Coordinates of C-alpha atoms and ligand atoms in Angstrom, one line a residue:
M1 CA 27.5 5.9 -0.7
K2 CA 28.1 4.0 -4.1
F3 CA 26.8 5.5 -7.6
G4 CA 24.8 2.6 -9.3
V5 CA 23.5 2.8 -12.6
K6 CA 20.2 4.0 -11.5
Y7 CA 20.4 4.6 -7.6
L8 CA 22.5 6.1 -5.2
W9 CA 23.3 3.5 -2.8
K10 CA 23.3 4.0 1.1
L11 CA 25.8 1.2 2.1
P12 CA 25.0 -0.9 5.4
T13 CA 27.2 -0.2 8.2
Y14 CA 28.9 -3.2 10.1
N15 CA 29.4 -3.8 13.6
P16 CA 31.1 -7.2 13.8
A17 CA 31.0 -7.7 17.1
L18 CA 27.4 -7.0 17.9
I19 CA 26.1 -9.0 15.0
E20 CA 28.4 -11.9 16.0
K21 CA 26.5 -11.8 19.4
L22 CA 23.0 -11.8 17.9
V23 CA 24.1 -14.3 15.3
L24 CA 24.8 -16.4 18.5
R25 CA 22.1 -15.9 20.4
Y26 CA 19.6 -16.3 17.6
N27 CA 21.0 -18.7 15.7
L28 CA 20.4 -16.3 12.5
S29 CA 22.9 -16.0 9.1
F30 CA 25.5 -12.8 9.3
P31 CA 23.4 -10.8 6.3
I32 CA 20.0 -11.4 8.3
V33 CA 21.6 -10.0 11.8
Q34 CA 23.3 -6.9 9.7
T35 CA 19.6 -6.3 7.9
L36 CA 18.1 -6.0 11.4
L37 CA 20.7 -3.9 12.6
N38 CA 20.9 -1.5 9.9
R39 CA 17.1 -0.9 10.3
G40 CA 17.2 0.0 13.7
Y41 CA 16.7 -3.5 15.7
E42 CA 20.1 -2.7 17.5
T43 CA 19.4 -4.7 21.0
E44 CA 18.5 -8.4 21.7
E45 CA 14.9 -6.8 23.1
A46 CA 14.4 -4.7 19.6
C47 CA 15.3 -7.7 17.8
E48 CA 12.8 -9.9 19.9
Q49 CA 10.3 -7.6 19.7
F50 CA 10.1 -7.4 15.8
L51 CA 10.8 -11.0 15.2
F52 CA 8.6 -12.8 17.7
T53 CA 5.0 -10.8 17.5
S54 CA 2.7 -11.6 20.5
L55 CA -1.5 -10.6 20.8
E56 CA 0.2 -9.4 24.1
K57 CA 2.7 -7.1 23.1
D58 CA 1.4 -5.6 19.9
V59 CA -2.2 -5.5 19.9
A60 CA -3.8 -2.8 21.9
H61 CA -7.1 -2.8 23.9
P62 CA -9.7 -1.4 21.4
A63 CA -11.2 0.8 24.0
L64 CA -8.1 2.9 23.9
L65 CA -9.8 4.7 20.8
K66 CA -11.2 7.7 21.5
D67 CA -14.9 7.9 21.0
S68 CA -14.9 4.0 20.1
L69 CA -17.0 3.0 23.6
K70 CA -19.4 5.4 22.6
A71 CA -19.8 4.3 19.1
V72 CA -20.1 0.8 20.4
E73 CA -23.1 1.5 22.7
R74 CA -24.2 3.2 19.8
I75 CA -24.3 0.4 17.9
I76 CA -25.6 -2.2 20.5
Q77 CA -28.9 0.5 21.0
A78 CA -29.3 0.3 17.0
I79 CA -29.0 -3.6 17.0
N80 CA -31.5 -3.9 20.0
N81 CA -34.0 -1.3 18.7
Q82 CA -33.7 -2.7 15.1
E83 CA -32.9 0.7 13.6
K84 CA -31.6 0.9 10.0
I85 CA -27.8 1.4 10.1
L86 CA -26.0 2.5 6.8
I87 CA -22.3 1.8 6.3
A88 CA -20.5 4.5 4.1
G89 CA -17.6 3.2 2.2
D90 CA -14.9 4.0 -0.2
Y91 CA -14.5 2.7 -3.7
D92 CA -10.8 0.9 -3.1
V93 CA -9.8 -2.1 -1.5
D94 CA -9.3 -0.5 1.9
G95 CA -12.9 0.8 1.3
I96 CA -14.4 -2.4 0.0
T97 CA -13.0 -4.5 2.8
S98 CA -13.7 -2.0 5.4
S99 CA -17.5 -2.1 4.2
A100 CA -17.4 -6.0 3.9
L101 CA -15.7 -6.6 7.3
M102 CA -18.7 -4.3 8.9
M103 CA -21.2 -6.4 6.7
Q104 CA -19.6 -9.7 8.0
C105 CA -19.7 -8.8 11.9
L106 CA -23.2 -6.6 12.1
L107 CA -25.4 -9.0 9.9
P108 CA -25.0 -12.3 12.5
L109 CA -25.9 -9.8 15.3
G110 CA -29.2 -9.2 13.6
A111 CA -28.7 -5.9 12.4
R112 CA -30.3 -4.1 10.0
V113 CA -27.6 -3.3 8.4
N114 CA -27.0 -2.1 4.7
F115 CA -23.9 -0.5 2.9
F116 CA -23.4 2.3 0.4
L117 CA -19.8 2.5 -1.5
P118 CA -19.6 5.9 -3.9
N119 CA -19.1 5.4 -7.4
R120 CA -15.6 7.2 -8.4
V121 CA -16.9 8.8 -11.3
K122 CA -20.5 9.6 -10.4
D123 CA -20.0 9.9 -6.9
G124 CA -16.7 10.8 -6.2
Y125 CA -14.5 10.3 -3.1
G126 CA -16.4 10.4 0.2
L127 CA -19.4 10.6 2.4
S128 CA -21.4 13.3 0.3
I129 CA -24.9 15.2 1.1
K130 CA -26.3 13.2 -1.4
T131 CA -25.8 10.0 0.8
I132 CA -27.0 11.8 3.9
E133 CA -30.6 13.0 2.5
K134 CA -30.9 9.5 1.1
A135 CA -30.4 7.8 3.9
A136 CA -32.4 9.9 5.9
T137 CA -35.3 9.5 3.6
S138 CA -34.9 5.8 3.7
K139 CA -35.2 6.1 7.2
Y140 CA -31.5 5.2 8.5
T141 CA -30.8 6.5 11.7
V142 CA -27.1 5.7 12.1
I143 CA -24.5 5.9 9.9
I144 CA -21.0 4.3 10.3
T145 CA -18.1 5.8 7.7
V146 CA -15.4 3.7 6.8
D147 CA -12.1 4.6 5.5
N148 CA -13.4 7.9 5.2
G149 CA -15.7 10.5 6.8
I150 CA -12.8 12.6 8.7
T151 CA -13.3 15.8 6.8
A152 CA -17.1 15.3 5.9
F153 CA -18.2 18.5 7.9
E154 CA -21.0 19.6 5.6
P155 CA -22.5 16.0 5.3
A156 CA -22.1 15.7 9.2
R157 CA -23.8 18.9 10.1
L158 CA -26.6 18.0 7.9
A159 CA -26.8 14.4 9.4
K160 CA -27.1 15.9 12.8
K161 CA -29.9 18.4 11.6
L162 CA -31.9 15.0 10.2
G163 CA -31.4 13.3 13.5
I164 CA -29.1 10.9 12.1
D165 CA -26.1 9.4 14.5
L166 CA -23.2 9.6 12.5
I167 CA -20.1 7.8 13.5
I168 CA -16.8 8.1 11.8
T169 CA -14.2 5.6 11.7
D170 CA -11.4 6.7 9.6
H171 CA -7.5 6.3 9.5
H172 CA -6.6 10.0 7.1
R173 CA -5.3 12.9 8.7
P174 CA -7.8 15.0 10.6
H175 CA -7.8 18.8 9.6
D176 CA -7.5 21.6 12.1
E177 CA -11.3 20.9 13.0
L178 CA -13.4 17.8 13.5
P179 CA -16.8 17.2 11.8
E180 CA -19.5 17.5 14.1
A181 CA -20.4 13.8 14.1
F182 CA -22.0 11.8 17.2
A183 CA -18.6 9.9 17.5
V184 CA -15.4 10.3 15.6
I185 CA -12.8 7.4 15.5
D186 CA -9.4 8.4 13.9
P187 CA -6.2 7.2 15.9
Y188 CA -4.5 10.4 14.1
Q189 CA -6.9 12.9 16.2
T190 CA -5.8 14.6 19.2
G191 CA -6.6 13.4 22.4
C192 CA -6.8 9.5 21.1
A193 CA -4.5 7.4 23.5
Y194 CA -4.5 4.6 21.2
P195 CA -0.8 3.8 21.2
Y196 CA -0.4 2.8 17.4
K197 CA -1.6 4.9 14.7
K198 CA -0.2 3.4 11.7
F199 CA -3.9 1.5 10.8
A200 CA -5.1 1.2 7.2
G201 CA -9.2 2.1 7.7
V202 CA -9.7 -1.5 8.1
G203 CA -7.4 -1.4 10.9
V204 CA -9.6 1.3 12.6
G205 CA -13.1 -0.6 11.6
F206 CA -11.7 -3.7 12.8
K207 CA -10.9 -2.4 16.1
I208 CA -14.5 -1.4 16.7
M209 CA -16.0 -4.6 15.9
S210 CA -13.5 -6.4 18.2
L211 CA -14.9 -4.0 20.6
L212 CA -18.4 -4.6 20.1
Y213 CA -18.0 -8.1 19.8
E214 CA -16.0 -8.1 23.3
R215 CA -18.9 -6.4 24.2
L216 CA -21.3 -9.3 23.8
G217 CA -18.9 -11.7 24.6
M218 CA -18.8 -13.2 21.7
P219 CA -15.5 -14.2 19.1
L220 CA -14.9 -12.2 16.0
P221 CA -16.1 -14.3 12.5
D222 CA -12.9 -15.8 11.0
K223 CA -13.7 -14.1 7.6
V224 CA -12.8 -10.5 9.2
Y225 CA -8.9 -11.3 9.9
E226 CA -8.6 -11.9 5.7
L227 CA -10.4 -8.7 4.8
L228 CA -8.0 -7.0 7.6
L229 CA -5.0 -8.6 5.7
L230 CA -6.4 -7.3 2.4
G231 CA -7.1 -3.9 3.0
T232 CA -4.3 -3.2 5.2
V233 CA -1.8 -4.7 2.6
A234 CA -3.5 -3.0 -0.3
D235 CA -3.5 0.4 1.5
V236 CA -0.1 0.4 1.6
V237 CA 0.2 1.0 5.2
P238 CA 3.5 0.5 7.6
L239 CA 3.8 -3.2 8.1
T240 CA 5.2 -2.5 11.5
G241 CA 3.7 -3.0 15.1
E242 CA 0.2 -4.1 15.2
N243 CA -0.1 -4.0 11.5
R244 CA 2.5 -6.5 11.5
Y245 CA 0.8 -8.7 13.9
W246 CA -2.5 -8.6 12.0
V247 CA -0.8 -9.1 8.6
R248 CA 0.8 -12.4 9.7
H249 CA -2.1 -13.5 11.6
G250 CA -4.3 -13.1 8.2
L251 CA -1.8 -14.8 6.2
H252 CA -1.6 -17.4 8.1
K253 CA -4.9 -18.0 8.1
I254 CA -5.5 -17.8 4.6
N255 CA -2.6 -20.1 3.6
A256 CA -4.5 -22.7 6.5
T257 CA -7.8 -22.7 4.5
E258 CA -8.2 -20.8 1.6
S259 CA -11.4 -18.9 0.9
L260 CA -13.6 -19.3 -2.4
A261 CA -12.9 -15.5 -3.3
L262 CA -8.9 -16.0 -2.8
R263 CA -9.1 -19.1 -4.8
V264 CA -10.8 -17.2 -7.9
L265 CA -8.1 -14.2 -7.8
K266 CA -4.9 -16.7 -7.3
E267 CA -6.5 -18.9 -10.4
N268 CA -7.3 -15.5 -12.3
A269 CA -3.4 -14.2 -11.6
R270 CA -1.9 -17.5 -12.4
V271 CA -0.4 -17.5 -9.2
A272 CA 1.0 -21.2 -8.7
K273 CA 2.8 -20.9 -5.3
P274 CA 0.8 -23.1 -2.4
S275 CA 0.9 -19.8 0.0
L276 CA 0.8 -16.1 -0.2
S277 CA 2.9 -13.8 1.1
S278 CA 2.2 -10.0 1.5
T279 CA 3.7 -9.4 -1.6
D280 CA 1.9 -11.5 -3.7
I281 CA -1.2 -10.1 -2.3
G282 CA -0.1 -6.2 -3.0
F283 CA 0.9 -7.5 -6.7
F284 CA -1.5 -9.8 -7.9
I285 CA -4.8 -10.2 -5.6
A286 CA -5.3 -6.4 -4.6
P287 CA -5.3 -4.7 -7.9
Q288 CA -8.3 -7.4 -9.3
I289 CA -10.3 -5.9 -6.4
N290 CA -9.0 -2.7 -6.9
A291 CA -10.1 -2.6 -10.6
L292 CA -13.5 -2.7 -9.9
G293 CA -13.8 0.8 -8.3
R294 CA -11.3 1.9 -10.7
L295 CA -13.5 1.0 -13.7
E296 CA -16.7 0.5 -12.7
D297 CA -19.1 0.2 -9.4
P298 CA -17.0 -1.2 -6.6
R299 CA -20.5 -2.7 -4.7
Q300 CA -20.0 -6.0 -6.2
G301 CA -16.6 -6.6 -4.6
V302 CA -18.4 -6.7 -0.9
A303 CA -20.7 -9.3 -2.2
F304 CA -17.7 -11.1 -4.1
L305 CA -15.6 -11.0 -0.6
I306 CA -18.0 -12.2 1.8
G307 CA -19.9 -14.4 -0.7
T308 CA -20.6 -18.2 0.3
I309 CA -22.7 -18.9 -3.1
S310 CA -19.6 -20.3 -5.6
D311 CA -21.6 -19.4 -8.6
E312 CA -22.1 -16.3 -8.1
T313 CA -18.1 -15.5 -6.6
E314 CA -16.9 -17.3 -9.6
R315 CA -18.9 -14.9 -11.8
I316 CA -17.7 -11.8 -10.1
G317 CA -14.0 -13.0 -9.8
K318 CA -14.2 -13.6 -13.9
V319 CA -15.3 -9.8 -14.1
L320 CA -12.6 -8.7 -11.5
G321 CA -10.2 -10.7 -13.6
Q322 CA -11.3 -8.7 -17.2
L323 CA -11.6 -5.4 -15.4
N324 CA -7.9 -5.9 -14.1
E325 CA -6.5 -6.8 -17.8
A326 CA -8.4 -3.3 -19.3
R327 CA -6.8 -1.3 -16.2
K328 CA -3.5 -2.3 -17.1
G329 CA -3.9 -1.4 -20.8
I330 CA -5.4 2.0 -19.7
E331 CA -2.7 2.8 -17.4
K332 CA -0.1 2.2 -19.9
K333 CA -1.7 4.5 -22.3
V334 CA -2.1 7.2 -20.0
L335 CA 1.8 6.7 -19.0
T336 CA 2.2 6.8 -22.8
D337 CA 0.3 10.3 -22.6
V338 CA 2.4 11.9 -19.9
E339 CA 5.5 10.7 -21.5
Q340 CA 4.8 12.3 -24.7
Q341 CA 4.4 15.4 -22.7
I342 CA 7.9 15.4 -21.2
T343 CA 9.4 14.4 -24.7
E344 CA 7.5 17.5 -26.5
K345 CA 8.6 19.5 -23.2
K346 CA 5.0 20.6 -22.5
V347 CA 6.3 19.1 -19.2
D348 CA 9.7 20.1 -18.6
I349 CA 11.6 17.6 -16.3
E350 CA 14.7 19.6 -17.1
T351 CA 13.8 22.6 -14.7
D352 CA 10.4 21.6 -13.1
T353 CA 10.7 19.8 -9.8
I354 CA 7.1 18.7 -9.7
I355 CA 5.3 16.8 -12.8
I356 CA 2.0 18.3 -13.4
A357 CA -0.2 17.3 -16.1
A358 CA -4.0 17.0 -17.3
S359 CA -6.4 15.7 -19.5
Q360 CA -10.2 15.2 -20.0
H361 CA -9.4 11.3 -21.6
W362 CA -7.6 10.1 -18.5
P363 CA -10.0 8.2 -16.1
S364 CA -9.9 9.5 -12.4
G365 CA -9.8 5.6 -11.2
V366 CA -6.0 5.3 -13.3
I367 CA -4.4 8.7 -12.4
G368 CA -3.0 7.8 -9.0
L369 CA -1.3 4.7 -10.5
V370 CA 0.4 6.2 -13.0
A371 CA 1.4 9.3 -10.7
S372 CA 3.1 6.5 -8.7
R373 CA 4.9 5.1 -11.5
L374 CA 5.9 8.5 -12.7
V375 CA 7.6 9.0 -9.1
G376 CA 9.4 5.5 -9.6
R377 CA 10.5 6.9 -12.8
Y378 CA 11.6 10.4 -12.3
C379 CA 12.2 10.9 -8.5
R380 CA 10.1 14.0 -8.1
P381 CA 6.5 15.0 -6.8
V382 CA 3.5 14.3 -9.8
I383 CA -0.1 15.5 -10.1
L384 CA -2.4 14.2 -12.4
F385 CA -5.7 15.3 -13.4
H386 CA -8.6 14.3 -14.7
I387 CA -10.8 17.2 -16.0
T388 CA -14.5 17.0 -15.9
S389 CA -16.9 18.6 -18.4
D390 CA -18.1 21.2 -16.0
G391 CA -14.2 22.4 -15.8
I392 CA -13.4 20.7 -12.7
A393 CA -9.6 19.4 -12.4
K394 CA -9.8 16.3 -10.1
G395 CA -6.2 15.2 -9.4
S396 CA -4.0 12.7 -7.8
C397 CA -0.9 13.2 -6.4
R398 CA 2.3 11.0 -5.4
S399 CA 5.0 12.4 -3.6
I400 CA 8.7 11.6 -2.4
P401 CA 9.6 11.1 1.3
E402 CA 11.4 13.9 1.6
F403 CA 8.6 16.3 0.2
N404 CA 4.8 16.0 2.4
M405 CA 2.5 16.7 -0.1
F406 CA -0.7 17.0 2.2
N407 CA 0.8 19.7 4.2
A408 CA 1.8 21.6 0.8
L409 CA -1.7 21.0 0.0
H410 CA -3.0 22.7 2.9
E411 CA -0.5 25.4 2.7
V412 CA -2.6 26.3 -1.0
R413 CA -6.0 25.2 0.2
H414 CA -6.8 29.1 -0.9
L415 CA -6.7 27.7 -4.6
L416 CA -8.6 24.2 -3.9
L417 CA -12.1 23.1 -3.9
S418 CA -11.1 19.9 -1.7
F419 CA -8.0 17.9 -0.9
G420 CA -7.2 15.2 1.6
G421 CA -5.4 12.1 2.1
H422 CA -1.5 11.6 3.3
S423 CA 2.1 12.9 3.1
V424 CA 3.0 11.1 -0.2
A425 CA -0.4 10.2 -1.5
A426 CA -3.3 12.7 -1.7
G427 CA -6.2 14.0 -3.5
L428 CA -7.5 17.5 -4.7
S429 CA -10.2 19.1 -6.9
L430 CA -9.8 22.7 -8.4
K431 CA -10.8 25.0 -11.2
V432 CA -9.1 24.0 -14.2
E433 CA -8.0 27.9 -14.2
H434 CA -6.2 27.4 -11.3
I435 CA -3.5 24.8 -12.5
P436 CA -1.1 27.3 -13.3
A437 CA -1.1 29.1 -10.3
L438 CA -1.3 25.7 -8.0
K439 CA 2.0 24.5 -9.8
E440 CA 3.6 27.9 -9.1
H441 CA 2.9 27.7 -5.3
L442 CA 3.8 23.9 -5.2
L443 CA 7.4 24.9 -7.1
A444 CA 8.1 27.5 -4.7
L445 CA 7.3 25.2 -2.1
I446 CA 9.3 21.9 -3.1
N447 CA 12.3 24.1 -4.3
K448 CA 12.5 25.5 -0.6
Q449 CA 12.3 22.3 0.8
V450 CA 14.0 19.7 -1.2
K451 CA 17.6 19.2 -1.7
P452 CA 18.8 18.4 -4.9
E453 CA 19.9 14.8 -4.0
D454 CA 16.2 14.1 -2.8
L455 CA 15.7 14.3 -6.3
R456 CA 17.9 11.2 -7.0
H457 CA 16.9 7.6 -6.5
K458 CA 18.1 5.9 -3.5
L459 CA 18.7 2.5 -2.8
T460 CA 19.2 1.4 0.9
L461 CA 21.5 -1.7 0.9
D462 CA 20.6 -3.7 4.1
A463 CA 23.8 -6.0 4.3
H464 CA 26.6 -7.5 2.4
L465 CA 26.4 -10.9 0.8
T466 CA 28.4 -13.6 -0.5
L467 CA 27.1 -16.7 -2.8
P468 CA 28.4 -19.1 -0.5
E469 CA 26.0 -17.8 2.3
T470 CA 23.2 -17.5 -0.7
N471 CA 21.5 -21.2 0.6
T472 CA 18.4 -22.2 2.2
K473 CA 19.2 -21.1 5.5
L474 CA 19.5 -17.9 4.2
L475 CA 16.2 -18.1 2.5
S476 CA 14.3 -19.1 5.5
D477 CA 15.8 -16.7 7.9
I478 CA 14.6 -14.0 5.6
N479 CA 11.2 -15.4 5.9
L480 CA 11.5 -14.5 9.6
L481 CA 11.5 -10.8 8.5
E482 CA 8.3 -11.5 6.6
P483 CA 5.9 -9.7 5.7
F484 CA 7.4 -7.4 3.5
G485 CA 5.7 -4.1 2.6
C486 CA 5.8 -0.5 3.4
E487 CA 8.4 0.4 6.3
N488 CA 9.4 -3.1 6.1
P489 CA 10.8 -3.9 2.4
Q490 CA 12.4 -6.9 1.4
P491 CA 16.3 -6.9 2.4
C492 CA 18.4 -5.8 -0.3
F493 CA 21.9 -7.5 -0.5
L494 CA 25.2 -6.1 -1.7
L495 CA 26.8 -8.4 -3.7
E496 CA 30.7 -7.3 -4.3
R497 CA 33.4 -8.5 -6.8
V498 CA 31.1 -10.8 -9.0
S499 CA 31.3 -11.3 -12.8
L500 CA 28.9 -12.3 -15.2
V501 CA 30.4 -15.7 -17.0
E502 CA 28.5 -15.1 -20.2
K503 CA 26.6 -12.7 -22.6
P504 CA 23.5 -11.6 -20.7
V505 CA 20.2 -12.3 -22.4
L506 CA 17.3 -10.0 -23.2
L507 CA 13.9 -11.2 -22.2
K508 CA 10.6 -9.7 -23.7
E509 CA 12.8 -6.6 -24.9
A510 CA 12.5 -5.7 -21.2
H511 CA 14.3 -7.9 -18.7
V512 CA 18.0 -8.7 -18.5
K513 CA 19.2 -12.7 -17.3
C514 CA 22.8 -13.1 -16.9
T515 CA 24.9 -15.6 -14.7
I516 CA 27.2 -14.3 -12.2
F517 CA 30.4 -16.2 -10.8
A518 CA 32.3 -15.7 -7.4
D519 CA 33.7 -18.1 -4.9
G520 CA 33.7 -21.1 -7.4
I521 CA 30.1 -20.5 -7.5
I522 CA 27.8 -19.5 -10.3
K523 CA 24.2 -18.0 -9.8
P524 CA 21.7 -16.5 -12.2
V525 CA 20.1 -12.8 -11.7
I526 CA 17.5 -11.5 -13.5
F527 CA 16.6 -7.7 -13.5
F528 CA 13.2 -6.9 -14.4
N529 CA 12.4 -4.0 -16.9
R530 CA 15.8 -2.6 -17.1
P531 CA 16.8 -3.2 -20.7
E532 CA 19.6 -0.5 -20.6
L533 CA 21.5 -2.8 -18.7
M534 CA 22.2 -4.9 -21.4
G535 CA 24.8 -2.5 -23.4
I536 CA 26.2 -1.7 -19.8
F537 CA 26.7 -5.7 -19.1
E538 CA 27.8 -6.3 -22.6
N539 CA 31.0 -3.8 -22.4
N540 CA 32.3 -5.1 -19.0
I541 CA 32.0 -8.8 -19.2
H542 CA 34.4 -10.4 -17.0
K543 CA 35.0 -7.4 -15.3
P544 CA 34.0 -7.5 -11.5
C545 CA 31.1 -5.5 -10.4
A546 CA 29.3 -5.0 -7.4
M547 CA 25.3 -5.8 -8.0
A548 CA 22.4 -4.7 -5.2
V549 CA 20.1 -8.2 -5.0
Q550 CA 17.1 -9.6 -3.5
V551 CA 17.0 -13.5 -2.6
T552 CA 14.0 -15.0 -4.0
E553 CA 12.4 -18.2 -4.4
N554 CA 11.5 -19.1 -7.8
Y555 CA 8.7 -22.1 -8.4
W556 CA 9.1 -23.5 -11.6
R557 CA 7.4 -27.0 -12.1
D558 CA 7.1 -27.5 -8.7
K559 CA 10.5 -27.1 -7.8
K560 CA 12.0 -24.6 -5.5
N561 CA 15.2 -22.6 -6.8
I562 CA 17.1 -20.1 -4.9
E563 CA 17.6 -17.0 -7.4
F564 CA 18.6 -13.1 -7.6
T565 CA 16.4 -10.5 -8.4
G566 CA 18.9 -7.7 -9.5
L567 CA 17.9 -3.9 -8.6
D568 CA 20.9 -2.5 -9.8
V569 CA 24.7 -2.7 -10.7
C570 CA 27.7 -0.4 -9.8
I571 CA 31.0 -1.0 -12.6
Ligands
MN601 MN1 -7.4 3.6 3.1

């Protein structure tokens, strides 16, 4: 442990004998082997399993998913009988890509298929009674949910009553009971034999379509790998195991042949790099698709993603770019509002181990994003509510890894109208007057389960690094650990005894750029959004310090440079 300016540093452990053995075995740089060991890949087999993904090792057969064969047989029957099939998706990137994937797979088979995505404000999350009623009136006989449905108890009952076969495909945690549907495919349900669980909604839909195409003896349309990639990265599911395989595969495909949609989104975000990484998708591409569902109707997103008409794709693409800019502005406004409440002590961060705030003016589409930012800033669970005109509070929660929000909401379910999600991100609704009771109950749970150090920002350092080791070989070895994301972050290295050679520079009043020196080498480091470091550096010039950094490639006028992105300093 080391105390950095912002984080508590968890230092890497060091096993020279084992590192040396693996360095020789794989011809990898020292820091990269140390990273692998620190992440639990401690044997040759484990390293190999992680570094070299393969279809045989990483991908299991879709028939292992409980109910998948039953669902696929029913879909084939519907196609053969020309029954109407409705895909019921969701308004985020996972829900949009899942719906697009289903359309992309079912249309070429001659299915009479259409899709419905709820409007976040008008319809709310998930399959509703209204959707089932409308589907029945329009003579749909099969409904397939994607990325939702595992808690659609009432709609499932109604579908059954109206003679509609409901096939639920979802990746959210089931409650104690399952909805009474024709088929339920969710790797987390009890009795599901599928070895890998951590798919996004689009991953579950993809497996069902793989099984369908296998039954029909046909190869899947190429486009599905792009959709699977986008949904998986955007939904922030772990990029390990089978997800890691498909994200690698998808990146390879999109970087070999760029689709119309991705070209437009890249232009919007001014991404100048020749190929996209998972991080680029998470930061620059997915937020544009998400902006649609946050602020407007998500339905255009499906047409955009699978579109083949250049003018139309460009038109929607422009809208996406503009909406995303608008989203950034609104997000900033909500964040400022909450910060104001904190300054005015309406939310007391000295005493409260959870931040709960509500307003009629905050759009439900952006409160989840702001909640994430607040967790990043204050390191404790956060719930933000949008209050509707009829006195209902609709909330988004984000939590720290040490506090399982889904379980907590389950414990206070007597206060709630609805809830669902995962341990670190969940949604809920309740009557406004119940917010104080909710807060009291959650505070009691948090104070019981969470230790004071859980409320401190932590940074796990993967390996020691020296400036002479920071070369192109290291960079190419780092790439072997790609794609980065949830549960496989970009490596964070420990630089020891480096000193600043000159005064740091503050860029755009937020980012700190400095030049460091050690072992006869000079390198630039940039700390994003850490203006408070200016004073600390200015008072400690020439004094050796430790830095936690990531190694990045920087493209400037078509030239590639190796740089450091600083995460924290310890003086
Ligand atoms: Mn999802």
